[in-house]
PDB file of C-alpha atoms in Angstrom:
ATOM      1  CA  MET A   1       0.169  -0.053   0.039  1.00 75.00           C
ATOM      2  CA  ASP A   2       2.654   3.052   0.795  1.00 77.00           C
ATOM      3  CA  ASP A   3       4.380   2.123  -2.414  1.00 82.00           C
ATOM      4  CA  LEU A   4       1.260   2.858  -4.100  1.00 85.00           C
ATOM      5  CA  VAL A   5       0.440   5.439  -2.313  1.00 85.00           C
ATOM      6  CA  SER A   6       4.024   6.893  -2.714  1.00 84.00           C
ATOM      7  CA  PHE A   7       3.586   6.328  -6.626  1.00 88.00           C
ATOM      8  CA  CYS A   8       0.466   8.733  -6.501  1.00 90.00           C
ATOM      9  CA  GLN A   9       2.392  11.015  -4.625  1.00 86.00           C
ATOM     10  CA  ASN A  10       5.331  11.064  -6.877  1.00 87.00           C
ATOM     11  CA  TRP A  11       2.958  11.402 -10.435  1.00 89.00           C
ATOM     12  CA  ALA A  12       0.837  13.894  -8.371  1.00 89.00           C
ATOM     13  CA  LYS A  13       4.414  15.645  -7.701  1.00 87.00           C
ATOM     14  CA  SER A  14       5.301  15.681 -11.736  1.00 87.00           C
ATOM     15  CA  HIS A  15       2.187  17.649 -12.828  1.00 88.00           C
ATOM     16  CA  GLY A  16       1.673  20.797  -9.473  1.00 88.00           C
ATOM     17  CA  TYR A  17      -0.679  18.091  -7.532  1.00 90.00           C
ATOM     18  CA  ALA A  18       0.036  16.509  -4.450  1.00 88.00           C
ATOM     19  CA  VAL A  19      -2.302  13.795  -2.669  1.00 88.00           C
ATOM     20  CA  ALA A  20      -3.365  12.624   0.415  1.00 84.00           C
ATOM     21  CA  LYS A  21      -4.925   8.812   1.750  1.00 83.00           C
ATOM     22  CA  SER A  22      -8.191   9.650   2.284  1.00 80.00           C
ATOM     23  CA  ARG A  23      -9.386   6.258   3.817  1.00 78.00           C
ATOM     24  CA  SER A  24      -8.198   2.968   3.432  1.00 76.00           C
ATOM     25  CA  ASN A  25      -9.137  -0.978   4.776  1.00 76.00           C
ATOM     26  CA  ALA A  26      -5.342  -3.111   5.835  1.00 68.00           C
ATOM     27  CA  ASN A  27      -4.273  -4.697   3.000  1.00 72.00           C
ATOM     28  CA  LYS A  28      -8.152  -4.283   0.862  1.00 81.00           C
ATOM     29  CA  ASN A  29      -7.701  -1.267  -0.263  1.00 85.00           C
ATOM     30  CA  VAL A  30      -7.585   2.650  -0.163  1.00 88.00           C
ATOM     31  CA  TYR A  31      -8.319   5.875  -2.202  1.00 89.00           C
ATOM     32  CA  ILE A  32      -6.269   8.307  -2.961  1.00 89.00           C
ATOM     33  CA  ARG A  33      -7.695  12.251  -3.078  1.00 90.00           C
ATOM     34  CA  CYS A  34      -6.333  15.675  -4.040  1.00 90.00           C
ATOM     35  CA  ASN A  35      -4.388  17.255  -0.383  1.00 83.00           C
ATOM     36  CA  ARG A  36      -7.162  20.357  -1.586  1.00 84.00           C
ATOM     37  CA  SER A  37     -10.316  17.884  -1.296  1.00 85.00           C
ATOM     38  CA  GLY A  38     -13.163  18.259   1.307  1.00 76.00           C
ATOM     39  CA  LYS A  39     -15.147  21.433   2.322  1.00 68.00           C
ATOM     40  CA  PHE A  40     -13.700  24.447   5.044  1.00 54.00           C
ATOM     41  CA  ARG A  41     -16.102  26.895   5.706  1.00 47.00           C
ATOM     42  CA  GLY A  42     -15.079  30.592   6.093  1.00 46.00           C
ATOM     43  CA  SER A  43     -12.231  31.713   7.446  1.00 47.00           C
ATOM     44  CA  ILE A  44      -9.591  30.475   9.436  1.00 46.00           C
ATOM     45  CA  MET A  45      -8.610  32.431  12.883  1.00 48.00           C
ATOM     46  CA  ASN A  46      -5.662  31.164  15.368  1.00 47.00           C
ATOM     47  CA  LEU A  47      -5.151  31.981  18.119  1.00 46.00           C
ATOM     48  CA  SER A  48      -3.484  34.757  18.107  1.00 46.00           C
ATOM     49  CA  GLY A  49      -6.400  36.291  15.682  1.00 47.00           C
ATOM     50  CA  ARG A  50      -4.623  37.013  12.404  1.00 46.00           C
ATOM     51  CA  LYS A  51      -6.214  35.269   9.798  1.00 46.00           C
ATOM     52  CA  THR A  52      -4.939  33.086   6.979  1.00 46.00           C
ATOM     53  CA  SER A  53      -6.462  30.718   4.761  1.00 48.00           C
ATOM     54  CA  THR A  54      -7.494  27.290   3.501  1.00 52.00           C
ATOM     55  CA  SER A  55      -6.639  25.379   0.772  1.00 64.00           C
ATOM     56  CA  LYS A  56      -9.515  22.930   0.437  1.00 74.00           C
ATOM     57  CA  ILE A  57     -12.283  23.802  -1.964  1.00 81.00           C
ATOM     58  CA  SER A  58     -13.467  20.472  -2.158  1.00 84.00           C
ATOM     59  CA  CYS A  59     -11.338  18.967  -5.317  1.00 89.00           C
ATOM     60  CA  PRO A  60     -12.729  15.989  -6.808  1.00 90.00           C
ATOM     61  CA  PHE A  61     -10.141  13.776  -7.355  1.00 92.00           C
ATOM     62  CA  GLU A  62      -9.938  10.103  -6.436  1.00 93.00           C
ATOM     63  CA  VAL A  63      -7.980   7.382  -7.111  1.00 92.00           C
ATOM     64  CA  LYS A  64      -9.089   4.240  -5.285  1.00 92.00           C
ATOM     65  CA  GLY A  65      -6.230   1.418  -5.183  1.00 90.00           C
ATOM     66  CA  SER A  66      -7.046  -2.230  -4.663  1.00 89.00           C
ATOM     67  CA  ILE A  67      -5.787  -5.987  -4.433  1.00 87.00           C
ATOM     68  CA  PRO A  68      -7.237  -9.025  -4.853  1.00 84.00           C
ATOM     69  CA  THR A  69      -8.485 -10.504  -0.907  1.00 80.00           C
ATOM     70  CA  SER A  70      -9.121 -14.266  -2.092  1.00 79.00           C
ATOM     71  CA  LYS A  71      -6.246 -16.579  -0.146  1.00 79.00           C
ATOM     72  CA  LYS A  72      -6.226 -18.519  -3.653  1.00 79.00           C
ATOM     73  CA  ILE A  73      -4.570 -15.451  -6.004  1.00 78.00           C
ATOM     74  CA  ALA A  74      -0.780 -16.221  -4.933  1.00 77.00           C
ATOM     75  CA  ASN A  75       1.454 -13.685  -6.376  1.00 80.00           C
ATOM     76  CA  LYS A  76      -1.408 -10.209  -5.449  1.00 80.00           C
ATOM     77  CA  THR A  77      -0.857  -7.251  -6.877  1.00 86.00           C
ATOM     78  CA  TRP A  78      -2.567  -3.598  -6.744  1.00 86.00           C
ATOM     79  CA  THR A  79      -4.602  -2.151  -8.955  1.00 89.00           C
ATOM     80  CA  LEU A  80      -5.385   1.704  -9.269  1.00 89.00           C
ATOM     81  CA  GLU A  81      -8.692   2.523 -10.489  1.00 91.00           C
ATOM     82  CA  ILE A  82      -9.536   6.478 -11.543  1.00 92.00           C
ATOM     83  CA  ARG A  83     -12.621   7.675  -9.948  1.00 91.00           C
ATOM     84  CA  HIS A  84     -12.201  11.256 -10.856  1.00 91.00           C
ATOM     85  CA  GLY A  85      -9.744  12.355 -12.898  1.00 90.00           C
ATOM     86  CA  GLY A  86     -10.240  16.328 -12.853  1.00 91.00           C
ATOM     87  CA  HIS A  87      -9.241  18.702 -10.472  1.00 92.00           C
ATOM     88  CA  ASN A  88     -10.492  22.411  -9.719  1.00 90.00           C
ATOM     89  CA  HIS A  89      -7.460  24.002  -8.878  1.00 89.00           C
ATOM     90  CA  GLN A  90      -5.124  25.125 -11.541  1.00 89.00           C
ATOM     91  CA  ALA A  91      -2.002  23.162 -10.718  1.00 87.00           C
ATOM     92  CA  SER A  92       1.462  24.767  -9.084  1.00 86.00           C
ATOM     93  CA  SER A  93       4.814  26.030 -10.627  1.00 80.00           C
ATOM     94  CA  GLY A  94       6.756  23.756  -7.842  1.00 77.00           C
ATOM     95  CA  PRO A  95       6.242  21.607  -5.719  1.00 77.00           C
ATOM     96  CA  SER A  96       6.844  24.090  -2.505  1.00 69.00           C
ATOM     97  CA  SER A  97       3.967  25.307  -2.980  1.00 70.00           C
ATOM     98  CA  HIS A  98       2.776  21.829  -1.075  1.00 74.00           C
ATOM     99  CA  THR A  99       3.676  20.617   1.737  1.00 70.00           C
ATOM    100  CA  ALA A 100       3.379  16.633   1.400  1.00 69.00           C
ATOM    101  CA  HIS A 101       6.582  17.875  -0.730  1.00 68.00           C
ATOM    102  CA  LYS A 102       8.999  19.957   1.403  1.00 65.00           C
ATOM    103  CA  LYS A 103       9.444  16.764   3.694  1.00 69.00           C
ATOM    104  CA  LEU A 104      13.513  16.036   3.389  1.00 69.00           C
ATOM    105  CA  LEU A 105      14.182  12.821   3.015  1.00 73.00           C
ATOM    106  CA  PRO A 106      17.337  11.168   4.796  1.00 78.00           C
ATOM    107  CA  GLU A 107      18.934  11.186   1.107  1.00 78.00           C
ATOM    108  CA  GLN A 108      18.518  14.483   0.313  1.00 76.00           C
ATOM    109  CA  ILE A 109      20.052  14.969   4.021  1.00 83.00           C
ATOM    110  CA  LEU A 110      23.376  13.295   2.537  1.00 83.00           C
ATOM    111  CA  LEU A 111      23.745  15.643  -0.552  1.00 82.00           C
ATOM    112  CA  GLN A 112      23.698  18.414   1.224  1.00 79.00           C
ATOM    113  CA  LEU A 113      26.288  17.336   3.264  1.00 81.00           C
ATOM    114  CA  GLN A 114      28.389  16.138   0.961  1.00 81.00           C
ATOM    115  CA  THR A 115      27.644  19.148  -1.008  1.00 83.00           C
ATOM    116  CA  SER A 116      28.866  21.931   1.775  1.00 82.00           C
ATOM    117  CA  ASN A 117      31.474  19.171   3.135  1.00 81.00           C
ATOM    118  CA  ASN A 118      33.102  16.750   0.444  1.00 79.00           C
ATOM    119  CA  GLU A 119      34.971  14.386   2.972  1.00 80.00           C
ATOM    120  CA  THR A 120      31.704  13.589   4.321  1.00 81.00           C
ATOM    121  CA  TYR A 121      31.425   9.981   5.243  1.00 82.00           C
ATOM    122  CA  ALA A 122      28.192   9.544   5.645  1.00 84.00           C
ATOM    123  CA  THR A 123      25.396   6.982   3.814  1.00 85.00           C
ATOM    124  CA  ASN A 124      22.051   6.959   3.406  1.00 83.00           C
ATOM    125  CA  LYS A 125      21.816   4.460   6.478  1.00 87.00           C
ATOM    126  CA  THR A 126      23.771   6.601   8.975  1.00 87.00           C
ATOM    127  CA  ILE A 127      20.807   9.618   8.075  1.00 85.00           C
ATOM    128  CA  SER A 128      18.385   7.551   9.174  1.00 85.00           C
ATOM    129  CA  ASN A 129      19.980   6.082  12.774  1.00 87.00           C
ATOM    130  CA  ALA A 130      20.542   9.869  12.905  1.00 86.00           C
ATOM    131  CA  LEU A 131      17.156  10.915  13.135  1.00 82.00           C
ATOM    132  CA  GLN A 132      16.002   7.712  14.621  1.00 85.00           C
ATOM    133  CA  LYS A 133      18.409   8.279  17.800  1.00 88.00           C
ATOM    134  CA  ILE A 134      17.054  11.952  18.513  1.00 84.00           C
ATOM    135  CA  CYS A 135      13.856  10.655  18.043  1.00 84.00           C
ATOM    136  CA  ARG A 136      14.577   7.847  20.953  1.00 85.00           C
ATOM    137  CA  GLU A 137      16.324  10.484  23.359  1.00 86.00           C
ATOM    138  CA  ASP A 138      12.534  12.455  22.453  1.00 83.00           C
ATOM    139  CA  LEU A 139      10.605  10.359  23.852  1.00 84.00           C
ATOM    140  CA  ASP A 140      12.919   9.425  26.509  1.00 83.00           C
ATOM    141  CA  GLY A 141      12.219   5.338  26.391  1.00 85.00           C
ATOM    142  CA  ARG A 142       8.008   6.181  26.209  1.00 87.00           C
ATOM    143  CA  SER A 143       6.211   5.196  23.745  1.00 87.00           C
ATOM    144  CA  PRO A 144       4.768   7.506  20.971  1.00 86.00           C
ATOM    145  CA  THR A 145       1.253   7.988  22.806  1.00 87.00           C
ATOM    146  CA  GLU A 146       2.883   8.882  26.344  1.00 88.00           C
ATOM    147  CA  ALA A 147       4.963  11.615  24.437  1.00 89.00           C
ATOM    148  CA  LEU A 148       2.292  13.067  23.080  1.00 88.00           C
ATOM    149  CA  LEU A 149       0.154  13.150  26.561  1.00 89.00           C
ATOM    150  CA  CYS A 150       2.656  14.532  28.335  1.00 89.00           C
ATOM    151  CA  ILE A 151       3.152  17.253  25.696  1.00 89.00           C
ATOM    152  CA  LEU A 152      -0.006  18.136  25.858  1.00 90.00           C
ATOM    153  CA  LYS A 153      -0.539  18.708  29.327  1.00 88.00           C
ATOM    154  CA  GLU A 154       2.540  20.424  29.828  1.00 86.00           C
ATOM    155  CA  SER A 155       1.906  22.697  27.625  1.00 87.00           C
ATOM    156  CA  ASN A 156      -1.352  23.273  28.977  1.00 89.00           C
ATOM    157  CA  TRP A 157      -4.179  21.867  26.327  1.00 92.00           C
ATOM    158  CA  LEU A 158      -7.141  20.323  28.821  1.00 93.00           C
ATOM    159  CA  VAL A 159      -7.070  16.287  27.753  1.00 93.00           C
ATOM    160  CA  ASP A 160      -8.555  13.243  28.159  1.00 92.00           C
ATOM    161  CA  VAL A 161      -8.342  10.198  27.172  1.00 92.00           C
ATOM    162  CA  LYS A 162     -10.927   6.603  26.796  1.00 91.00           C
ATOM    163  CA  VAL A 163      -9.339   3.776  27.874  1.00 89.00           C
ATOM    164  CA  SER A 164     -11.443   0.143  26.483  1.00 87.00           C
ATOM    165  CA  PRO A 165     -12.484  -1.500  30.238  1.00 87.00           C
ATOM    166  CA  ASP A 166     -11.252  -4.561  28.513  1.00 86.00           C
ATOM    167  CA  THR A 167      -8.236  -4.408  27.288  1.00 87.00           C
ATOM    168  CA  GLY A 168      -7.344  -1.316  28.856  1.00 84.00           C
ATOM    169  CA  ALA A 169      -6.223  -0.049  25.103  1.00 86.00           C
ATOM    170  CA  ILE A 170      -6.765   3.540  24.390  1.00 87.00           C
ATOM    171  CA  LEU A 171      -9.950   4.109  22.070  1.00 88.00           C
ATOM    172  CA  SER A 172      -9.871   8.403  21.661  1.00 91.00           C
ATOM    173  CA  ILE A 173      -7.702  10.838  22.498  1.00 92.00           C
ATOM    174  CA  PHE A 174      -9.319  14.013  23.180  1.00 93.00           C
ATOM    175  CA  CYS A 175      -7.434  17.719  23.023  1.00 94.00           C
ATOM    176  CA  ALA A 176      -8.209  21.081  22.804  1.00 93.00           C
ATOM    177  CA  HIS A 177      -6.159  24.788  23.952  1.00 92.00           C
ATOM    178  CA  PRO A 178      -7.941  26.374  26.971  1.00 90.00           C
ATOM    179  CA  GLY A 179      -8.156  29.674  24.390  1.00 90.00           C
ATOM    180  CA  SER A 180     -10.194  27.583  21.927  1.00 91.00           C
ATOM    181  CA  VAL A 181     -12.190  26.298  24.694  1.00 91.00           C
ATOM    182  CA  HIS A 182     -12.393  30.413  25.464  1.00 92.00           C
ATOM    183  CA  LEU A 183     -13.229  31.308  21.992  1.00 91.00           C
ATOM    184  CA  ALA A 184     -15.888  28.811  22.467  1.00 92.00           C
ATOM    185  CA  ARG A 185     -17.927  29.260  24.876  1.00 92.00           C
ATOM    186  CA  ILE A 186     -17.384  32.953  23.492  1.00 92.00           C
ATOM    187  CA  ASN A 187     -18.795  31.296  20.307  1.00 90.00           C
ATOM    188  CA  HIS A 188     -20.924  28.592  20.992  1.00 88.00           C
ATOM    189  CA  HIS A 189     -23.825  28.186  18.712  1.00 88.00           C
ATOM    190  CA  VAL A 190     -22.114  26.863  15.208  1.00 85.00           C
ATOM    191  CA  ALA A 191     -19.895  24.121  15.752  1.00 87.00           C
ATOM    192  CA  LEU A 192     -18.398  21.812  12.624  1.00 88.00           C
ATOM    193  CA  MET A 193     -17.003  18.665  12.215  1.00 87.00           C
ATOM    194  CA  ASP A 194     -14.760  17.451  10.082  1.00 84.00           C
ATOM    195  CA  SER A 195     -13.320  13.476   9.945  1.00 81.00           C
ATOM    196  CA  THR A 196      -9.750  13.501   8.775  1.00 74.00           C
ATOM    197  CA  TYR A 197      -9.611   9.633   7.740  1.00 65.00           C
ATOM    198  CA  LYS A 198      -6.614   7.741   8.410  1.00 60.00           C
ATOM    199  CA  THR A 199      -3.793   9.764   7.971  1.00 66.00           C
ATOM    200  CA  ASN A 200      -1.684   9.898  10.365  1.00 71.00           C
ATOM    201  CA  LYS A 201       0.721   6.248  11.550  1.00 72.00           C
ATOM    202  CA  TYR A 202      -1.694   4.720  13.451  1.00 74.00           C
ATOM    203  CA  ASP A 203      -4.714   5.022  10.756  1.00 74.00           C
ATOM    204  CA  LEU A 204      -6.627   6.303  13.344  1.00 80.00           C
ATOM    205  CA  PRO A 205      -9.473   8.578  12.249  1.00 84.00           C
ATOM    206  CA  LEU A 206      -9.238  12.429  13.210  1.00 87.00           C
ATOM    207  CA  LEU A 207     -12.420  14.413  14.136  1.00 89.00           C
ATOM    208  CA  HIS A 208     -11.426  18.030  13.763  1.00 91.00           C
ATOM    209  CA  VAL A 209     -13.848  20.421  15.640  1.00 91.00           C
ATOM    210  CA  ILE A 210     -14.289  23.907  14.547  1.00 92.00           C
ATOM    211  CA  GLY A 211     -15.793  26.930  15.550  1.00 91.00           C
ATOM    212  CA  GLN A 212     -17.708  30.076  14.095  1.00 89.00           C
ATOM    213  CA  ALA A 213     -16.946  33.462  15.281  1.00 88.00           C
ATOM    214  CA  ALA A 214     -19.763  36.000  15.416  1.00 85.00           C
ATOM    215  CA  SER A 215     -16.789  37.891  12.431  1.00 86.00           C
ATOM    216  CA  ASN A 216     -17.679  34.550   9.835  1.00 84.00           C
ATOM    217  CA  ARG A 217     -14.505  33.260  11.137  1.00 86.00           C
ATOM    218  CA  SER A 218     -14.002  29.999  11.671  1.00 89.00           C
ATOM    219  CA  PHE A 219     -11.626  28.915  14.385  1.00 90.00           C
ATOM    220  CA  THR A 220     -10.110  25.747  15.267  1.00 91.00           C
ATOM    221  CA  ILE A 221     -11.697  24.029  18.897  1.00 93.00           C
ATOM    222  CA  ALA A 222     -11.106  20.896  19.448  1.00 93.00           C
ATOM    223  CA  PHE A 223      -8.803  17.522  17.763  1.00 92.00           C
ATOM    224  CA  CYS A 224      -9.614  14.337  18.937  1.00 92.00           C
ATOM    225  CA  PHE A 225      -8.606  10.804  17.340  1.00 90.00           C
ATOM    226  CA  MET A 226     -10.709   7.969  17.879  1.00 88.00           C
ATOM    227  CA  ALA A 227     -10.497   4.140  17.255  1.00 84.00           C
ATOM    228  CA  HIS A 228     -14.017   3.693  15.973  1.00 82.00           C
ATOM    229  CA  GLU A 229     -16.672   5.450  13.966  1.00 81.00           C
ATOM    230  CA  ASP A 230     -19.356   4.914  15.494  1.00 82.00           C
ATOM    231  CA  ALA A 231     -22.273   7.009  17.488  1.00 85.00           C
ATOM    232  CA  ASP A 232     -20.739   6.075  21.330  1.00 86.00           C
ATOM    233  CA  SER A 233     -17.075   7.722  20.004  1.00 85.00           C
ATOM    234  CA  TYR A 234     -18.559  10.926  18.204  1.00 85.00           C
ATOM    235  CA  LEU A 235     -20.872  11.136  21.696  1.00 87.00           C
ATOM    236  CA  TRP A 236     -17.912  11.265  24.029  1.00 88.00           C
ATOM    237  CA  SER A 237     -15.679  13.862  21.665  1.00 81.00           C
TER     238      SER A 237
END
């Protein structure tokens, strides 16, 4: 699946676009959309009060990757289906216009090191190991989830965690910035919810709760990672 998504991303990059996983079922299918798909109403107001914009303009571009699930098929390959091949916006002038294409890869870091010092003996593996070491040091023996909760609490975010009574596994993580809560209490008449489908490492839907101020500007109220998209999970959030 990752190779298929990378192929689509590279194709989009060479044509002035960027894509992202919309939703997926492990070892079955994956839906890939333009990074400008989805809808966002009004303009965004961050906590500083500065007005910013959104790239969400409901672009319809979508492709679907699927792989046979039958155990009778030995050599399974992914099939790509174009569900909607057109975009509702012009191609960008270059990859730098898209956040998805700005990630610095180990080989790019190595190239920069070799350019500045031709006696560098590092390899791609050296860079990868160094990056992993930095991540381990940042985690300090904690799991990524534990580190996230610690950072949120240390930053005075409001946090709530839903845990399975049977297994003890985390089902949902809700978090909100105090400034966002303050804005929501003042502007509590309209609340929008937008679920981003499994675009993170753990394939969890991310619920984005959005408020709208009297000035018709939108602001983030809260986020919630959910293990399940059912009525109970939404009510808990």
